[in-house]
Coordinates of C-alpha atoms and ligand atoms in Angstrom, one line a residue:
M74 CA 144.6 2.0 227.0
K75 CA 143.2 -1.4 228.0
P76 CA 139.4 -1.6 227.9
V77 CA 137.8 -2.8 231.1
Q78 CA 135.8 -6.0 230.9
Q79 CA 135.6 -7.7 234.3
S80 CA 139.0 -6.2 235.3
S81 CA 140.0 -3.8 237.9
V82 CA 140.0 0.0 238.4
A83 CA 141.5 2.2 241.2
V84 CA 139.7 5.4 242.0
I85 CA 142.1 7.9 243.6
G86 CA 140.1 10.4 245.7
V87 CA 136.7 9.5 247.0
G88 CA 135.0 12.9 247.1
T89 CA 132.4 14.3 244.6
M90 CA 133.5 12.5 241.4
G91 CA 135.2 9.6 243.1
S92 CA 132.1 8.5 245.1
Q93 CA 129.9 8.7 242.0
L94 CA 132.5 6.7 239.9
L95 CA 132.9 4.1 242.6
H96 CA 129.2 3.6 242.7
R97 CA 128.8 3.5 238.9
L98 CA 131.6 1.0 238.3
A99 CA 130.6 -1.3 241.2
A100 CA 127.0 -1.2 240.0
D101 CA 128.3 -2.2 236.6
G102 CA 130.1 -5.2 238.1
I103 CA 133.6 -3.8 237.7
A104 CA 136.1 -4.7 240.5
V105 CA 136.8 -1.2 241.8
T106 CA 138.8 0.1 244.8
G107 CA 138.6 3.7 246.2
F108 CA 141.5 5.4 247.9
E109 CA 140.7 8.4 250.1
Q110 CA 143.3 10.3 252.1
F111 CA 140.8 11.4 254.8
D112 CA 137.4 10.0 255.9
I113 CA 134.4 9.9 253.5
G114 CA 132.3 13.1 253.5
H115 CA 135.1 15.3 255.0
Q116 CA 134.9 19.1 254.5
R117 CA 138.4 19.8 253.3
G118 CA 138.0 19.2 249.6
A119 CA 136.0 21.0 246.9
A120 CA 132.7 19.7 248.3
G121 CA 132.8 21.3 251.7
G122 CA 130.4 23.9 253.0
E123 CA 127.0 22.3 253.5
T124 CA 125.0 22.9 250.3
R125 CA 125.3 23.2 246.5
I126 CA 123.1 24.7 243.8
F127 CA 121.4 22.5 241.2
R128 CA 120.3 24.4 238.1
V129 CA 119.1 23.4 234.6
A130 CA 118.8 26.9 233.1
Y131 CA 122.5 27.1 233.0
K132 CA 124.5 30.4 232.9
E133 CA 127.5 28.3 231.7
G134 CA 125.6 27.5 228.5
G135 CA 122.9 25.5 226.9
D136 CA 125.2 22.6 225.9
Y137 CA 125.0 21.5 229.4
V138 CA 121.2 21.1 229.4
P139 CA 121.1 17.4 228.4
L140 CA 123.8 16.6 231.0
L141 CA 121.9 18.5 233.6
R142 CA 118.6 16.7 232.8
E143 CA 120.4 13.4 233.2
A144 CA 122.1 14.5 236.4
R145 CA 118.8 15.5 237.9
T146 CA 117.2 12.1 237.2
A147 CA 120.4 10.5 238.6
W148 CA 120.2 12.5 241.8
Q149 CA 116.6 11.6 242.3
E150 CA 117.3 7.9 241.8
L151 CA 120.3 8.0 244.2
S152 CA 118.1 9.8 246.7
A153 CA 115.5 7.0 246.4
R154 CA 118.1 4.3 246.7
A155 CA 119.8 6.0 249.7
G156 CA 116.4 6.7 251.4
V157 CA 117.3 10.3 252.1
P158 CA 117.0 13.4 249.9
L159 CA 120.3 14.3 248.3
L160 CA 118.6 16.8 246.0
E161 CA 115.8 19.0 247.4
P162 CA 113.7 20.3 244.5
C163 CA 113.2 23.8 245.9
G164 CA 113.8 25.6 242.6
A165 CA 116.7 27.9 241.7
M166 CA 116.5 31.6 241.1
T167 CA 118.4 33.9 238.9
I168 CA 118.0 37.6 239.8
G169 CA 119.7 40.4 238.0
S170 CA 119.8 43.0 235.3
A171 CA 118.5 41.9 231.9
E172 CA 121.7 43.2 230.4
D173 CA 123.9 41.0 232.5
P174 CA 125.6 38.3 230.3
D175 CA 124.7 35.5 232.7
V176 CA 121.1 36.6 233.1
R177 CA 120.9 36.8 229.3
T178 CA 122.3 33.4 228.9
V179 CA 119.9 31.9 231.4
A180 CA 117.0 33.5 229.5
D181 CA 118.4 32.3 226.1
V182 CA 119.0 28.8 227.3
T183 CA 115.4 28.7 228.8
E184 CA 114.0 29.7 225.5
R185 CA 116.1 27.5 223.3
W186 CA 115.4 24.3 225.4
G187 CA 111.8 25.2 226.4
L188 CA 112.8 24.9 230.1
D189 CA 110.4 25.1 233.0
V190 CA 111.4 28.6 234.1
E191 CA 109.0 31.1 235.6
R192 CA 109.5 34.8 235.0
L193 CA 108.1 36.8 237.9
D194 CA 107.2 40.5 237.8
H195 CA 108.4 42.5 240.8
R196 CA 105.0 42.5 242.5
E197 CA 104.8 38.7 242.4
A198 CA 108.4 38.3 243.3
A199 CA 108.0 40.5 246.4
R200 CA 104.9 38.5 247.4
R201 CA 106.5 35.1 247.1
F202 CA 110.2 35.9 247.9
P203 CA 110.0 39.0 250.1
Q204 CA 113.6 38.3 251.4
H205 CA 115.0 39.8 248.2
R206 CA 115.2 43.6 247.7
L207 CA 114.9 44.1 244.0
F208 CA 116.6 46.8 241.9
P209 CA 114.5 48.5 239.3
D210 CA 116.1 46.7 236.3
D211 CA 116.2 43.2 238.0
V212 CA 114.7 40.3 236.1
V213 CA 113.5 37.5 238.4
L214 CA 113.6 33.9 237.0
L215 CA 112.7 30.7 238.9
D216 CA 114.1 27.5 237.4
R217 CA 111.6 25.0 238.7
Q218 CA 113.8 22.0 237.9
G219 CA 116.5 23.5 240.1
G220 CA 117.2 22.8 243.8
L221 CA 119.6 22.2 246.6
L222 CA 122.1 19.4 246.9
H223 CA 123.5 18.1 250.2
P224 CA 127.2 17.4 249.3
Q225 CA 128.5 15.6 252.4
R226 CA 125.4 13.5 252.6
A227 CA 125.6 12.7 248.9
I228 CA 129.2 11.6 249.1
V229 CA 128.6 9.4 252.2
E230 CA 125.4 7.8 250.9
T231 CA 126.8 7.2 247.4
T232 CA 129.9 5.6 248.8
L233 CA 127.8 3.4 251.0
L234 CA 125.8 2.3 248.0
A235 CA 129.0 1.6 246.1
E236 CA 130.3 -0.6 248.9
K237 CA 127.0 -2.4 249.0
A238 CA 127.5 -3.0 245.3
G239 CA 130.9 -4.5 245.9
A240 CA 133.4 -1.6 245.9
R241 CA 136.4 -1.8 248.1
L242 CA 137.5 1.2 250.0
H243 CA 140.7 2.4 251.7
T244 CA 140.3 5.5 253.8
G245 CA 143.2 7.4 255.5
A246 CA 145.2 6.2 252.5
I247 CA 147.3 9.0 250.8
V248 CA 148.1 8.0 247.3
E249 CA 151.7 9.1 246.6
D250 CA 152.1 7.8 243.1
V251 CA 150.3 5.9 240.3
T252 CA 152.8 4.3 238.0
D253 CA 151.9 2.9 234.6
D254 CA 154.0 0.3 232.8
G255 CA 151.7 0.3 229.7
N256 CA 149.9 -2.9 230.8
G257 CA 148.4 -1.7 234.0
V258 CA 149.0 0.6 237.0
A259 CA 150.5 0.4 240.4
V260 CA 149.0 2.6 243.2
H261 CA 151.5 3.5 245.8
F262 CA 149.7 4.7 249.0
R263 CA 150.7 5.6 252.5
R264 CA 148.9 4.9 255.7
G265 CA 150.8 6.4 258.6
E266 CA 154.4 5.2 258.1
E267 CA 153.5 2.2 256.0
V268 CA 153.7 2.4 252.2
Q269 CA 151.8 -0.2 250.2
V270 CA 151.3 -1.0 246.5
E271 CA 148.3 -2.4 244.8
K272 CA 148.0 -3.2 241.1
F273 CA 145.0 -2.5 238.8
D274 CA 144.3 -2.5 235.1
Q275 CA 143.4 1.2 235.1
A276 CA 143.1 4.2 237.5
V277 CA 141.1 7.3 237.6
V278 CA 142.6 10.3 239.4
C279 CA 140.0 12.7 240.7
T280 CA 141.7 14.4 243.6
G281 CA 139.9 17.7 243.4
P282 CA 142.1 20.6 244.8
W283 CA 145.0 18.1 245.0
I284 CA 144.8 17.3 241.3
T285 CA 147.9 19.3 240.2
R286 CA 149.9 17.4 242.9
S287 CA 148.6 14.0 241.7
V288 CA 149.0 14.9 238.0
P289 CA 151.7 17.6 237.8
V290 CA 151.3 18.0 234.1
L291 CA 147.9 19.6 234.8
A292 CA 149.5 22.5 236.7
R293 CA 149.6 24.5 233.4
D294 CA 145.9 23.9 232.9
I295 CA 144.3 24.0 236.3
E296 CA 144.7 26.6 239.1
I297 CA 143.6 25.9 242.6
R298 CA 141.7 28.8 244.1
R299 CA 140.3 29.7 247.5
A300 CA 136.6 30.4 247.9
V301 CA 135.1 32.1 251.0
L302 CA 131.7 31.3 252.3
C303 CA 129.8 33.3 254.8
W304 CA 126.8 32.2 256.9
F305 CA 124.2 34.7 258.2
E306 CA 122.0 33.7 261.1
T307 CA 118.2 33.7 260.4
A308 CA 115.0 33.6 262.4
E309 CA 112.4 32.2 260.0
N310 CA 111.3 32.2 256.4
W311 CA 114.8 31.4 255.2
G312 CA 114.4 27.6 254.7
P313 CA 114.4 26.0 251.2
E314 CA 110.7 26.0 250.9
R315 CA 110.5 29.8 251.3
F316 CA 113.9 30.9 250.1
P317 CA 115.2 28.9 247.1
V318 CA 118.9 28.7 246.2
G319 CA 120.0 31.1 243.5
I320 CA 122.4 33.5 241.9
R321 CA 122.2 37.3 242.1
R322 CA 123.6 39.4 239.4
S323 CA 122.3 42.9 240.3
G324 CA 125.4 44.8 239.2
G325 CA 128.6 45.9 241.0
E326 CA 129.4 43.7 243.9
N327 CA 125.8 42.5 244.2
T328 CA 126.9 39.3 242.5
F329 CA 126.8 36.2 244.6
S330 CA 125.1 32.8 245.1
F331 CA 122.7 32.4 248.0
F332 CA 121.6 29.3 249.8
P333 CA 118.7 28.8 252.2
D334 CA 119.2 28.0 255.9
V335 CA 119.5 24.2 256.3
G336 CA 120.8 24.5 259.8
G337 CA 123.8 26.8 259.8
G338 CA 122.2 30.0 258.5
V339 CA 121.8 31.6 255.0
K340 CA 125.0 31.0 253.0
I341 CA 126.5 33.6 250.7
N342 CA 129.3 33.1 248.2
L343 CA 130.4 36.5 246.7
H344 CA 131.5 36.2 243.1
V345 CA 134.8 38.1 243.0
P346 CA 138.2 37.0 241.9
K347 CA 139.6 34.3 244.1
S348 CA 143.1 34.0 245.6
I349 CA 145.4 31.2 244.5
V350 CA 146.1 28.2 246.8
D351 CA 149.8 27.2 246.6
D352 CA 149.5 24.2 248.8
P353 CA 146.1 22.5 249.4
D354 CA 147.3 20.9 252.6
V355 CA 147.6 24.3 254.2
L356 CA 144.6 26.2 253.1
D357 CA 144.6 29.6 254.8
P358 CA 141.5 30.0 257.0
V359 CA 142.1 33.7 257.6
V360 CA 139.7 36.0 255.8
A361 CA 140.5 39.8 255.7
P362 CA 138.0 42.0 257.5
D363 CA 137.5 44.1 254.3
Y364 CA 136.4 41.0 252.4
V365 CA 133.8 40.2 255.1
A366 CA 132.7 43.8 254.9
R367 CA 132.1 43.6 251.1
V368 CA 130.0 40.4 251.6
S369 CA 128.0 42.1 254.4
A370 CA 127.4 45.2 252.3
A371 CA 126.1 43.2 249.3
V372 CA 123.8 41.3 251.7
S373 CA 122.5 44.5 253.3
R374 CA 121.7 45.9 249.9
C375 CA 120.0 42.8 248.5
L376 CA 118.8 40.7 251.5
P377 CA 118.1 43.4 254.1
G378 CA 116.4 40.9 256.5
L379 CA 119.7 39.2 257.3
P380 CA 122.0 40.4 260.1
S381 CA 124.6 43.0 259.2
R382 CA 127.5 40.6 259.8
P383 CA 128.0 36.9 259.2
A384 CA 128.1 34.5 262.1
E385 CA 130.5 32.2 260.4
V386 CA 133.2 32.6 257.7
R387 CA 135.0 29.6 256.3
T388 CA 137.4 28.9 253.4
F389 CA 137.3 26.2 250.8
M390 CA 139.1 25.4 247.5
E391 CA 138.5 24.2 244.0
G392 CA 140.4 23.7 240.7
Y393 CA 139.7 26.2 237.9
T394 CA 140.6 26.1 234.2
A395 CA 141.0 29.1 231.9
D396 CA 137.5 28.6 230.4
N397 CA 135.8 27.4 233.6
H398 CA 135.0 24.0 232.2
G399 CA 136.4 20.8 233.8
V400 CA 138.8 18.3 232.4
I401 CA 138.0 14.6 231.7
G402 CA 140.4 12.6 229.7
R403 CA 143.5 10.5 229.5
D404 CA 146.6 11.5 231.3
P405 CA 149.0 12.5 228.5
D406 CA 151.9 10.5 230.1
R407 CA 150.1 7.5 231.5
P408 CA 147.8 5.6 229.0
N409 CA 146.0 3.6 231.7
V410 CA 145.2 6.7 233.8
L411 CA 142.1 8.8 233.4
V412 CA 142.0 12.3 235.0
M413 CA 139.0 14.3 236.2
G414 CA 139.5 17.7 237.6
G415 CA 139.3 21.5 237.4
F416 CA 135.5 21.6 237.7
S417 CA 135.6 25.4 238.2
G418 CA 133.0 25.9 240.9
H419 CA 130.1 24.1 239.2
G420 CA 131.0 20.4 239.1
F421 CA 129.0 19.0 242.0
K422 CA 125.6 18.8 240.3
L423 CA 127.1 17.1 237.2
A424 CA 129.0 14.4 239.1
P425 CA 126.7 11.5 238.3
V426 CA 126.8 12.2 234.6
F427 CA 130.5 12.9 234.5
A428 CA 131.0 9.5 236.3
R429 CA 128.9 7.8 233.6
A430 CA 131.2 9.4 231.0
A431 CA 134.3 8.3 232.8
A432 CA 133.0 4.7 233.3
E433 CA 132.3 4.4 229.6
L434 CA 135.7 5.8 228.7
L435 CA 137.3 3.2 230.9
R436 CA 135.2 0.4 229.5
T437 CA 135.3 1.2 225.8
G438 CA 137.5 4.3 225.3
R439 CA 134.4 6.2 224.1
T440 CA 131.3 7.8 225.6
D441 CA 128.0 9.2 224.3
V442 CA 128.0 11.9 227.0
P443 CA 128.7 15.1 225.2
I444 CA 132.0 16.1 226.9
D445 CA 134.2 17.3 224.1
H446 CA 134.3 20.7 225.7
L447 CA 136.1 19.0 228.7
S448 CA 139.0 17.6 226.7
L449 CA 142.4 18.4 227.9
S450 CA 143.5 19.2 224.3
R451 CA 141.2 22.3 224.2
L452 CA 143.3 24.0 226.8
R453 CA 146.6 23.5 224.9
Ligands
FAD162 C1 132.9 27.1 247.7 C2 132.4 26.2 246.6 C3 131.1 26.3 246.1 C4 130.6 25.6 245.1 N1 129.3 25.6 244.7 C5 128.9 24.8 243.8 C6 127.5 24.7 243.5 O1 126.7 25.5 244.1 N2 127.0 23.8 242.6 C7 127.9 22.9 241.9 O2 127.4 22.1 241.1 N3 129.2 23.0 242.2 C8 129.7 23.8 243.1 N4 131.0 23.9 243.4 C9 131.9 23.0 242.7 C10 131.9 21.5 243.2 O3 131.8 21.5 244.6 C11 133.2 20.9 242.7 O4 133.4 21.1 241.3 C12 133.3 19.4 243.0 O5 133.1 19.2 244.4 C13 134.7 18.9 242.6 O6 134.7 17.5 242.9 P1 136.1 16.7 242.9 O7 135.7 15.2 243.0 O8 136.9 17.2 241.8 O9 136.8 17.1 244.3 P2 136.6 16.7 245.8 O10 135.1 16.6 246.1 O11 137.4 17.6 246.6 O12 137.2 15.2 245.9 C14 138.6 15.0 245.8 C15 138.9 14.0 246.8 O13 140.2 13.5 246.6 C16 140.9 13.2 247.8 N5 142.3 13.2 247.6 C17 143.1 14.2 247.2 N6 144.4 13.8 247.1 C18 144.4 12.5 247.4 C19 145.5 11.5 247.5 N7 146.7 11.8 247.2 N8 145.2 10.3 248.0 C20 143.9 10.0 248.3 N9 142.8 10.9 248.2 C21 143.1 12.1 247.8 C22 140.4 14.4 248.7 O14 140.6 14.2 250.0 C23 138.9 14.5 248.2 O15 138.1 13.7 249.1 C24 131.5 24.7 244.5 C25 132.9 24.6 244.9 C26 133.3 25.3 245.9 C27 134.7 25.2 246.4

């Protein structure tokens, strides 16, 4: 691997990770070019679907807390620079049985790190968040450092900031190959019928649900899965200031993430096994009626003020690893290529800090961001 001084980097895929990396590298004075197959801020990748949760009391484990704290500051700084809120600090709830492993982890992480998490008794929870019907053994936790991210806005605004800092951008550019001769890389990309090649010192491949196509060797480590999101129409009291984002773990199928109405209705993501996507170019938009019925039943039990059926149902996709942690590291076959992928349904919030890690790896081959648990070798 050749360390970057003032040399050049190609970022393949300008979505969640790519936009952050483009911005980070350009701000650091690196000559960086982004390649995006669609337009910036499109809905077809892993970032589609209007909103994302930001949490610090992390059910995925306390090792993430330093990364999440840094990411929160980064989102606030990016919001200030962009002049629009990318992160809305509405808080993030965890509601569920004290025996549930995720609820227990959130409580443990809170205690271990002394996090700003409020534990509400049922009377107080009912007064402040009457939308939730609580079950007798539900614990209610409010992570006051949590909030709501606007993914499309974040990708568009961060890319604009990157361009202002000097990044080059090719949109509508499908990268077909990145070859590495040991001294540098050649990016082969197609626009319509025309195939072009540009050369760089290094490349980062962060193509989200297309990662196993871009880096076939990752097909044994990352599985692309389909997620179904449902939007329920609301009247009032369901905006971020009254109904924070959160995760419900109240047993059985009452396990889902919930998102306030920011225009399209309250969004629900039921946490059940997801189907495999064979080809990310042809994501199946058809959702079986019995799946919609399961989501509706969970909503009726837990959020009885919502309508009995969703107004909109849409499908999205994401790469998952076996242990649900992403991958950041060198391509085993191409020394000048870094790969970032498989963020397993929780990568958006961490993108600014993952981008800092990647930028440091490009520059020096090392990073002080604690990402050992994201190494490719751990999966093999
Ligand atoms: C339904 C759903 C809900 C989620 N909820 C949350 C949440 O609440 N909180 C959270 O933190 N995370 C959440 N996540 C996870 C998070 O959104 C993802 O981890 C993150 O968006 C992944 O970013 P990425 O850069 O890998 O992929 P993407 O954002 O999809 O970016 C990849 C980009 O690469 C481009 N590309 C692909 N192939 C090529 C090519 N050959 N040439 C050029 N460009 C190419 C794509 O068009 C795309 O723009 C959720 C994910 C899903 C699917």
